[in-house]
Coordinates of N, CA and C in Angstrom, one line a residue:
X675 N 0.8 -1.2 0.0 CA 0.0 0.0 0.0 C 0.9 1.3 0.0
X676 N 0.6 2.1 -1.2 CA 1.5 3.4 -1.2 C 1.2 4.2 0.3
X677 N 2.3 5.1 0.7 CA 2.2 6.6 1.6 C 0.9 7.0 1.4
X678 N 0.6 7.2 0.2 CA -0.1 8.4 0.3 C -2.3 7.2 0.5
X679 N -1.8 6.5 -0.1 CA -3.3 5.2 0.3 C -3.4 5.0 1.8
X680 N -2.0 5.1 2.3 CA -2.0 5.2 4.1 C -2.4 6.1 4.7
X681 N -2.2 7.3 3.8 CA -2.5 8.3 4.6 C -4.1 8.6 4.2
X682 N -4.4 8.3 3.4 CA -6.2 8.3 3.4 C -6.5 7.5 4.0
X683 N -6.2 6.3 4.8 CA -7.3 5.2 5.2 C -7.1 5.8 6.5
X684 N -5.6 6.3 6.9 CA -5.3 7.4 8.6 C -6.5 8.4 8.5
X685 N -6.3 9.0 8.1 CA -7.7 10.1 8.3 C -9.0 9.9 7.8
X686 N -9.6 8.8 7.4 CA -10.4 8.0 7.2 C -11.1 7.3 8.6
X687 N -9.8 7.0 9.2 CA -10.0 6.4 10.9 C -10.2 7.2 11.6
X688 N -9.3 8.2 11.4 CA -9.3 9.4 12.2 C -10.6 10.0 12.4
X689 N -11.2 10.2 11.2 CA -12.7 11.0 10.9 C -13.8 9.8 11.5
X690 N -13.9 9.2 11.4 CA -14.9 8.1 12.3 C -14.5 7.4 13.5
X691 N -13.5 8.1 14.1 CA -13.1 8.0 15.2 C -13.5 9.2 16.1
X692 N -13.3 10.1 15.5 CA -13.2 11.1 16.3 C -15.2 12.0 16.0
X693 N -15.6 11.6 15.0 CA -17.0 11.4 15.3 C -17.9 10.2 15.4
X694 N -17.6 9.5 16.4 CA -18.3 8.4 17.0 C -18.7 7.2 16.8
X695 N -18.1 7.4 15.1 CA -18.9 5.8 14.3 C -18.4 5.0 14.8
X696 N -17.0 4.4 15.5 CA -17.0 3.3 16.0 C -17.8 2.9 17.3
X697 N -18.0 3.5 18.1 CA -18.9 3.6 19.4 C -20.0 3.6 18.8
X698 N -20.8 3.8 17.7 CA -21.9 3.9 17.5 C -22.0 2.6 16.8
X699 N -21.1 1.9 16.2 CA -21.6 0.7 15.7 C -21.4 -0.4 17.5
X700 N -20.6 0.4 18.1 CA -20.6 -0.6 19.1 C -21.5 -0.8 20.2
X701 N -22.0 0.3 20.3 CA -23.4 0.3 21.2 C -24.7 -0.1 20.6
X702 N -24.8 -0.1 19.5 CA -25.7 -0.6 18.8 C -25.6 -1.9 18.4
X703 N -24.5 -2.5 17.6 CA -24.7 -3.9 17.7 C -24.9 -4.4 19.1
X704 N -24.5 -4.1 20.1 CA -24.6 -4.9 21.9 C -26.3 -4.4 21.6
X705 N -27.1 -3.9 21.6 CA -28.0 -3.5 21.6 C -29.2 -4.6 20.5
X706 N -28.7 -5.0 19.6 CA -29.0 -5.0 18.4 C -28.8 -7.1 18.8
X707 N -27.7 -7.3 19.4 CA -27.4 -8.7 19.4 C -28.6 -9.1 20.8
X708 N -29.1 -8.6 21.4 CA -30.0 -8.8 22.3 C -31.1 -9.3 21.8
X709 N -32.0 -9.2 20.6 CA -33.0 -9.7 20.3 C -32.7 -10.8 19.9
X710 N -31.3 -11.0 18.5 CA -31.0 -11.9 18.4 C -31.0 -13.0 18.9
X711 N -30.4 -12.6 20.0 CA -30.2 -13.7 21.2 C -31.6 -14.4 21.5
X712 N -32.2 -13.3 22.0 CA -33.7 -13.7 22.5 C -35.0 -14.6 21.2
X713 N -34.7 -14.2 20.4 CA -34.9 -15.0 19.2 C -35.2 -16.0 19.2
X714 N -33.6 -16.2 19.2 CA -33.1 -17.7 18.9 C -33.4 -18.7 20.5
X715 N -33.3 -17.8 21.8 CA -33.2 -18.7 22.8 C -34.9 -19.0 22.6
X716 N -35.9 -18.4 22.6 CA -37.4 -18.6 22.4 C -37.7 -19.7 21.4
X717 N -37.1 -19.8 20.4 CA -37.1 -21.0 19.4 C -36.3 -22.3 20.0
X718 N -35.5 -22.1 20.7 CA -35.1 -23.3 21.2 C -35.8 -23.7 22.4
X719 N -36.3 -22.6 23.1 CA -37.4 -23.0 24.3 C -38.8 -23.6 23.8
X720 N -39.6 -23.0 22.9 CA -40.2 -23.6 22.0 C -40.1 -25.2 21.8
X721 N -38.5 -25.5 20.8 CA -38.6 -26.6 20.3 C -38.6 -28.0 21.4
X722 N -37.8 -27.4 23.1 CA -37.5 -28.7 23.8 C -38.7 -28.5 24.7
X723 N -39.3 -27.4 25.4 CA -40.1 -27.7 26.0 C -42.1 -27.3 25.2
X724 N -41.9 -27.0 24.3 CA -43.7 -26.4 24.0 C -44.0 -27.7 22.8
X725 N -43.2 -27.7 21.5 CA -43.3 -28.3 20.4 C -42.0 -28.2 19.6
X726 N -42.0 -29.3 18.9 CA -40.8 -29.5 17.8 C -41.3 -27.9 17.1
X727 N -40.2 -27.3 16.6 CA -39.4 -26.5 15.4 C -39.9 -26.7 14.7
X728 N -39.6 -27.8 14.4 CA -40.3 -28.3 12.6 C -41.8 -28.4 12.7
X729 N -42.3 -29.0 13.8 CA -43.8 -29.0 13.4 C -44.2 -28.3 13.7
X730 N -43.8 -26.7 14.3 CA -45.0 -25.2 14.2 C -44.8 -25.2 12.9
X731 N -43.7 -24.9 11.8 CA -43.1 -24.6 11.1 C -43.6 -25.3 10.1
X732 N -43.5 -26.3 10.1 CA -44.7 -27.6 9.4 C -46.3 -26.4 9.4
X733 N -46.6 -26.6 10.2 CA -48.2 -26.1 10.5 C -48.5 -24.8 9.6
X734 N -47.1 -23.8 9.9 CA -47.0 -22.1 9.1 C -46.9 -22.7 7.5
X735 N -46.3 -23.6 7.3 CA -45.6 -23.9 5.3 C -47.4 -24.4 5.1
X736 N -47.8 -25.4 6.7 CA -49.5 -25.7 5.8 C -50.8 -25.0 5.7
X737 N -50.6 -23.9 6.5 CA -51.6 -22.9 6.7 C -51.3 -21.9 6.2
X738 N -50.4 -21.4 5.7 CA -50.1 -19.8 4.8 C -49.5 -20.1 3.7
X739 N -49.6 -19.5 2.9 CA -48.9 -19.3 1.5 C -47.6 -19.0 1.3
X740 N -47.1 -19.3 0.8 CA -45.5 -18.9 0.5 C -45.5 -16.7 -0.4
X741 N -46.8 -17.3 -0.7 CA -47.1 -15.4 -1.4 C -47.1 -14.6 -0.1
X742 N -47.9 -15.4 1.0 CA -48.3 -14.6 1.9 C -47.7 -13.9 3.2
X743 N -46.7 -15.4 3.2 CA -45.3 -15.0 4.0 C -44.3 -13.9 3.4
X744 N -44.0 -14.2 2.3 CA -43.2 -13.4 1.5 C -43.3 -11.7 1.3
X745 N -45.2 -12.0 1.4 CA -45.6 -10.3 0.8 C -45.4 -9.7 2.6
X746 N -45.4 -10.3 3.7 CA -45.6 -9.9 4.7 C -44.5 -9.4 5.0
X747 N -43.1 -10.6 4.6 CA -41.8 -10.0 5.1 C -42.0 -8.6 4.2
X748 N -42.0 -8.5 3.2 CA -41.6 -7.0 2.2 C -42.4 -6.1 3.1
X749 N -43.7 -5.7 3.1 CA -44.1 -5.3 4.0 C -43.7 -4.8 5.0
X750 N -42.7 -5.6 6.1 CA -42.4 -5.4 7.3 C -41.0 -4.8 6.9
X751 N -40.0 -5.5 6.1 CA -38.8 -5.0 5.6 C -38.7 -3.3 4.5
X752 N -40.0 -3.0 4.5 CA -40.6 -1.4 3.3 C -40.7 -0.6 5.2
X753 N -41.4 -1.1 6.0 CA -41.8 -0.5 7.2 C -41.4 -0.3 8.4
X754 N -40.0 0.1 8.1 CA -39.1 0.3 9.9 C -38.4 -0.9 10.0
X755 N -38.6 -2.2 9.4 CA -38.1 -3.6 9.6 C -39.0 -4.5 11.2
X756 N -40.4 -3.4 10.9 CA -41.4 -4.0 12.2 C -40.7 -5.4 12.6
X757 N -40.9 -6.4 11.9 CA -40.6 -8.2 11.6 C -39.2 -8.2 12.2
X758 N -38.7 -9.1 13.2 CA -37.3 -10.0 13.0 C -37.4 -10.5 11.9
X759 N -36.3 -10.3 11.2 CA -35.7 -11.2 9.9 C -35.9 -12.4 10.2
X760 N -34.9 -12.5 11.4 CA -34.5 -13.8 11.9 C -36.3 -15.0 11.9
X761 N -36.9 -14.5 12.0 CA -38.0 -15.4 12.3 C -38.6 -16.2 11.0
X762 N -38.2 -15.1 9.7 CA -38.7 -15.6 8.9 C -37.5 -16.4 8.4
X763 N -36.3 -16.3 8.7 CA -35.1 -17.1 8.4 C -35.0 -18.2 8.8
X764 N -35.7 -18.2 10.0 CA -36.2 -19.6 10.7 C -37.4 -20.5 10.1
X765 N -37.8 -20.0 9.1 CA -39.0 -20.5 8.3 C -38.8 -21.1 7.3
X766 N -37.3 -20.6 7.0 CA -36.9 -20.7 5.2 C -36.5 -22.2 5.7
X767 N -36.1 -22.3 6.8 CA -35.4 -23.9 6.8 C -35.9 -25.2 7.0
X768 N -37.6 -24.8 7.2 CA -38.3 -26.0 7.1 C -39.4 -26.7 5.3
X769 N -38.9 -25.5 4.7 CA -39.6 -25.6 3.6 C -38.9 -26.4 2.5
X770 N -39.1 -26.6 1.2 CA -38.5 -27.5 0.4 C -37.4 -27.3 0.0
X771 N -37.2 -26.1 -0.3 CA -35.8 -25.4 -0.9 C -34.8 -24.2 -0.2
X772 N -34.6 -24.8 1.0 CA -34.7 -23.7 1.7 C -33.7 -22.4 1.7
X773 N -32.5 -22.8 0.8 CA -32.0 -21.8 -0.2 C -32.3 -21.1 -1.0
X774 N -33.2 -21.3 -1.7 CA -33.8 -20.9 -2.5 C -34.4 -19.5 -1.6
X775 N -35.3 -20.4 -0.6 CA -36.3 -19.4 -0.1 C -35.3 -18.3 0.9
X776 N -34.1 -18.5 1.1 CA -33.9 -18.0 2.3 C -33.0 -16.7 0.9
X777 N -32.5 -16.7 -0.4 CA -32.1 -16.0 -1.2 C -33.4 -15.1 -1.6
X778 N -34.2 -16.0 -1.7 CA -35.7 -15.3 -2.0 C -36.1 -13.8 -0.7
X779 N -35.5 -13.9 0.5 CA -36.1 -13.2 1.9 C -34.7 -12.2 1.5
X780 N -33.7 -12.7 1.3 CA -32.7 -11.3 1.3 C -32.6 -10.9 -0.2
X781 N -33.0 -11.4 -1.1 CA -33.7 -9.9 -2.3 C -35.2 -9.1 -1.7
X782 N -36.0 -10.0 -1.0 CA -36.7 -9.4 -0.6 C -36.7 -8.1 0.3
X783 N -35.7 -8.4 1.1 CA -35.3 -7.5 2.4 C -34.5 -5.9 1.5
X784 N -33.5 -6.7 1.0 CA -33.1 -5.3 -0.5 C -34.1 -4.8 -0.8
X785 N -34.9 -5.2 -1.2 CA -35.9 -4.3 -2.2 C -36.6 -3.4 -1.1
X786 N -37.1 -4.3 0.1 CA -37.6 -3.5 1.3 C -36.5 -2.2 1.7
X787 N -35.3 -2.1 1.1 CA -34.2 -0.7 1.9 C -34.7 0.0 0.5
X788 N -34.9 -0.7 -0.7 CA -34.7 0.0 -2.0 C -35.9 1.0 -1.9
X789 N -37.1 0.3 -1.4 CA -38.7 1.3 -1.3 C -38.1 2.4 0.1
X790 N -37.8 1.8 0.6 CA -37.6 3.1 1.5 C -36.7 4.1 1.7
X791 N -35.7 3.9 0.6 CA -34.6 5.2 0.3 C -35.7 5.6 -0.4
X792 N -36.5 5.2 -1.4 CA -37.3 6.0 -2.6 C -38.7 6.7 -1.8
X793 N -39.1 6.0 -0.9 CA -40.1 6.7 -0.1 C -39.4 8.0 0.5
X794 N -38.0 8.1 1.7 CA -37.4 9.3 2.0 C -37.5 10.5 1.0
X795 N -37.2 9.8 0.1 CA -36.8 11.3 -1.5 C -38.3 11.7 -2.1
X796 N -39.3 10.8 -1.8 CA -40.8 11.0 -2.0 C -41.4 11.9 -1.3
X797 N -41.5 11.8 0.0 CA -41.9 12.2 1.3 C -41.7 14.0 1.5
X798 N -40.3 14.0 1.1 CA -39.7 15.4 0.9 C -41.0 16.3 0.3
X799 N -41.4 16.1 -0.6 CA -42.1 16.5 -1.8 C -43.5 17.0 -1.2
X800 N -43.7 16.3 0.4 CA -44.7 16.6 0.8 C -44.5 17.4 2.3
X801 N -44.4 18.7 2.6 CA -43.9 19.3 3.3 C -44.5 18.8 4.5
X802 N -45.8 18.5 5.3 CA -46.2 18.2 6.4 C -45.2 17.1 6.7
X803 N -45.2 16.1 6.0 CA -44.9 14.4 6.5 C -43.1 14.7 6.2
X804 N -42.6 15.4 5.2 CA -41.5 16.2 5.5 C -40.8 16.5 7.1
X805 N -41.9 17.8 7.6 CA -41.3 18.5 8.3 C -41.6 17.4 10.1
X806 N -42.4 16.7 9.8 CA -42.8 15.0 10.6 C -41.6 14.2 10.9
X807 N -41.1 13.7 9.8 CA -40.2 12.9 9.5 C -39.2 13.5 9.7
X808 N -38.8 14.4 9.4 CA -37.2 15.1 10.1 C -36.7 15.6 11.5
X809 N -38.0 15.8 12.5 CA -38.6 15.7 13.6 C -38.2 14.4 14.4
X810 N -38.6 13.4 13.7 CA -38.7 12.6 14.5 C -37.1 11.6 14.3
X811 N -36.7 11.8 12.9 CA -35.5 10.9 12.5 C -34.3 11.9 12.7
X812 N -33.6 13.4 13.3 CA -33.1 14.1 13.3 C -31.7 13.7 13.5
X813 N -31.7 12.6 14.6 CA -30.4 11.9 15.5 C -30.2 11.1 13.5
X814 N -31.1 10.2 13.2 CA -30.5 9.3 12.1 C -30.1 10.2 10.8
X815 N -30.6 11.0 10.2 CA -30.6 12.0 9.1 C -29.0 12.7 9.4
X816 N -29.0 13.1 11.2 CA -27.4 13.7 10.9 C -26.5 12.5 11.0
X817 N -26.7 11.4 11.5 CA -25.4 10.2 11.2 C -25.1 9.7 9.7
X818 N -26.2 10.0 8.9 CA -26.5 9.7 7.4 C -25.3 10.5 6.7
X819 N -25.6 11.7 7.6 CA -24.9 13.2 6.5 C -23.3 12.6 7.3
X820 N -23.3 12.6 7.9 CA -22.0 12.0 8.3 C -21.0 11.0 8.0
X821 N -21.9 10.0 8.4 CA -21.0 8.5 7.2 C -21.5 8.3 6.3
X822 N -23.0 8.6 5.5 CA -23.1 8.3 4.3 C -23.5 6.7 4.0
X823 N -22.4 6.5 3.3 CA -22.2 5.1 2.5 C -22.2 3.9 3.6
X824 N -21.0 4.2 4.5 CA -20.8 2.9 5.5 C -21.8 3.4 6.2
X825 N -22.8 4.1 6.9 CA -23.6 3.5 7.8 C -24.9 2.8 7.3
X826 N -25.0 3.0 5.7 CA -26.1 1.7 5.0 C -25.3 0.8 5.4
X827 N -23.6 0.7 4.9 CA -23.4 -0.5 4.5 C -23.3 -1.6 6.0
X828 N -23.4 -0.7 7.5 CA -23.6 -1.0 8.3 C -25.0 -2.0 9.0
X829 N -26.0 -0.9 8.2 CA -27.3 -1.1 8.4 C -28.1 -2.4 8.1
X830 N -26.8 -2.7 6.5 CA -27.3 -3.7 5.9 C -26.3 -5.0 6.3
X831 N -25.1 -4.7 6.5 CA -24.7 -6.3 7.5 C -25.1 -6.5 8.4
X832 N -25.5 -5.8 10.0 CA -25.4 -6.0 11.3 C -26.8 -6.0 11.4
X833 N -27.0 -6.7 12.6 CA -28.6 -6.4 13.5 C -29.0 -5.3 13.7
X834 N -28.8 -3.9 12.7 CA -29.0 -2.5 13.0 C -30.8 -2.4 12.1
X835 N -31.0 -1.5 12.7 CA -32.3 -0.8 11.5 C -31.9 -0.3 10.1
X836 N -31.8 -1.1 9.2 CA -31.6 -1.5 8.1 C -32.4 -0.2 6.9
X837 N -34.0 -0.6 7.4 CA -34.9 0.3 6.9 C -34.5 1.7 7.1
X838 N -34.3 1.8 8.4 CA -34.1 3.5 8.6 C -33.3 4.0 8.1
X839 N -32.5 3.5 7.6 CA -30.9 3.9 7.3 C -30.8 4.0 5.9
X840 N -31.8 3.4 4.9 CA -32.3 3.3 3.9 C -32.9 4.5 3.7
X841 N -33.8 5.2 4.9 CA -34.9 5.9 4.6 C -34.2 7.4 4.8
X842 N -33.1 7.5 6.1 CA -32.3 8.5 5.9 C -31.7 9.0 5.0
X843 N -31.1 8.2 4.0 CA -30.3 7.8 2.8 C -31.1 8.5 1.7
X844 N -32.5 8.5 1.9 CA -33.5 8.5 0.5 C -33.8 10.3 1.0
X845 N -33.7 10.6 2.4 CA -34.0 12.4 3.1 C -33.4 12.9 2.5
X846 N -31.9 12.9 2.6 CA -30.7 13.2 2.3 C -30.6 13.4 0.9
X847 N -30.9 12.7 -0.2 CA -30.6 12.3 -1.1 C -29.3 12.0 -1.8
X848 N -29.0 10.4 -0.9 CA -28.2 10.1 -0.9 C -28.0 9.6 -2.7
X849 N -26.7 9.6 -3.4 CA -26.2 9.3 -4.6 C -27.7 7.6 -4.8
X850 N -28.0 7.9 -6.0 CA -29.1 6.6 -5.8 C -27.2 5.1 -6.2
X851 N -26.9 5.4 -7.5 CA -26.1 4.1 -7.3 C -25.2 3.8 -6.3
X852 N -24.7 4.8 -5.6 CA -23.5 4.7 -4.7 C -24.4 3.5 -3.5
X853 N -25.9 4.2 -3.5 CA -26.6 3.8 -2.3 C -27.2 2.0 -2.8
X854 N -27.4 1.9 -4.0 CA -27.4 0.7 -4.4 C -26.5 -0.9 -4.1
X855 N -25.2 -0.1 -4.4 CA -23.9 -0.7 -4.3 C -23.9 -1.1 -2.3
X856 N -23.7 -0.3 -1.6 CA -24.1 -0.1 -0.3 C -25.1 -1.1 0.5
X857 N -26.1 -1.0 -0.8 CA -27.4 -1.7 0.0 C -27.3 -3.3 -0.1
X858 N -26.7 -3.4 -1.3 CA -26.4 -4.8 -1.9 C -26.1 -5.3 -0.9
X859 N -25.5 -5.1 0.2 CA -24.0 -6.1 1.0 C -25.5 -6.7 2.0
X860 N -26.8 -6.3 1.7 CA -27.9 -7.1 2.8 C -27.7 -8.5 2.4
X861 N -27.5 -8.8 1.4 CA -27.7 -10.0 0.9 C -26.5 -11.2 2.2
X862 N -25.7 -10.6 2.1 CA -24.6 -11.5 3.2 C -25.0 -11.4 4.4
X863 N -25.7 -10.3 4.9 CA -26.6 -10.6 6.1 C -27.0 -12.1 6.6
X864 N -28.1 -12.6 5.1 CA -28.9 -13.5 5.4 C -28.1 -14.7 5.5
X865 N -27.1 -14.6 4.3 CA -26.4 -15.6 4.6 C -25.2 -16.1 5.9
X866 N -25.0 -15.2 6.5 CA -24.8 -15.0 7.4 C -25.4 -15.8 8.9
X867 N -26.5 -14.9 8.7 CA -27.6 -15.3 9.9 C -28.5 -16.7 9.3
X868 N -28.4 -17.2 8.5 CA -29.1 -18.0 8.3 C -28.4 -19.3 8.6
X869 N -26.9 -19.2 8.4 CA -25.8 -19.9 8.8 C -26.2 -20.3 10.5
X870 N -25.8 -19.3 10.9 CA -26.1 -19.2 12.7 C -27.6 -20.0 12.8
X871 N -29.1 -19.1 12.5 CA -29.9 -20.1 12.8 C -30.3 -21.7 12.4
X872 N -29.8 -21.9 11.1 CA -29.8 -22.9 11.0 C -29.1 -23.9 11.5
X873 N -27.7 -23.7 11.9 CA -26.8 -24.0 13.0 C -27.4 -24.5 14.2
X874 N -28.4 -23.2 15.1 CA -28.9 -23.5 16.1 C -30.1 -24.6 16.0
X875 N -30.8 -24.7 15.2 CA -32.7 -25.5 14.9 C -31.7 -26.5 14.2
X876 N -30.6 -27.2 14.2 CA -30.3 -28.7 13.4 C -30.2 -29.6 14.7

């Protein structure tokens, strides 16, 4: 690595050091690994003491639709990220393909950051839900203006608010392809966490 590629990635550290992004990814993931946890400990409390895993899960693949699940996660993933991922991640692994489906939940989850950068840049347009929304997101809107790029690309690896960070992104009006590129990395999320829960429910 040249002097001078050193000396940008130094003041690089320096600038997200000295305005808080590492402490902010670190209080937040601790924060963020808490549901996780609780998640997953409730599914395994579930499976040894209430019912097998597979046969609520059984019961969800025979009573709902694969449309219905799917349109529900988008839904939830367009709207703050209401839904744990993780739940429906735990869903993908009792069905037939469950690769398939669990690839199927993280383009879905993208597309859910994709509607909500485009909702942020919409919303603008409408001064009441504007002047609402900047109100209420003011803490997220200035960390946006701050890191930009890596706090999507944060948003979209870790157990953070995914959606929001999408929607700050879209206030802002953040670069649309820069923010594309950014958003993409959700996809390793799932595979990621889908690793761990399926790990845990074998």
């Amino acid at each position: 690595m040249s002097k001078q590629k050193k000396s940008k990635v130094r003041l690089l550290h320096q600038y997200y050091k000295y305005t808080g992004f590492y402490s902010f990814i670190w209080e937040n993931s601790k924060k963020a690994l808490l549901p996780l946890a609780t998640v997953i400990g409730i599914l395994l409390y579930i499976n040894y003491r209430v019912m097998s895993i597979d046969d609520m899960l059984y019961y969800v693949t025979q009573n709902f639709s694969d449309l219905s699940i799917f349109s529900l996660f988008l839904i939830s993933e367009s709207i703050l990220g209401l839904l744990p991922p993780d739940i429906f991640i735990a869903w993908t692994k009792n069905t037939q393909s469950p690769l398939l489906y669990l690839s199927i939940l993280a383009v879905l989850s993208y597309l859910g950051g994709v509607i909500s950068y485009y909702k942020g840049r919409t919303l603008l347009l409408i001064p009441k839900i504007n002047d609402y929304l900047e109100g209420k997101m003011t803490k997220h809107i200035k960390n946006m203006q701050k890191w930009g790029g890596f706090l999507i690309a944060v948003g979209a690896l870790l157990p953070l608010p995914f959606a929001i960070a999408c929607l700050a992104a879209g206030m802002i009006k953040f670069p649309q392809k820069q923010f594309f590129i950014f958003a993409s990395l959700r996809v390793f999320r799932f595979v990621i966490y889908g690793y761990i829960i399926y790990s845990a429910l074998s």
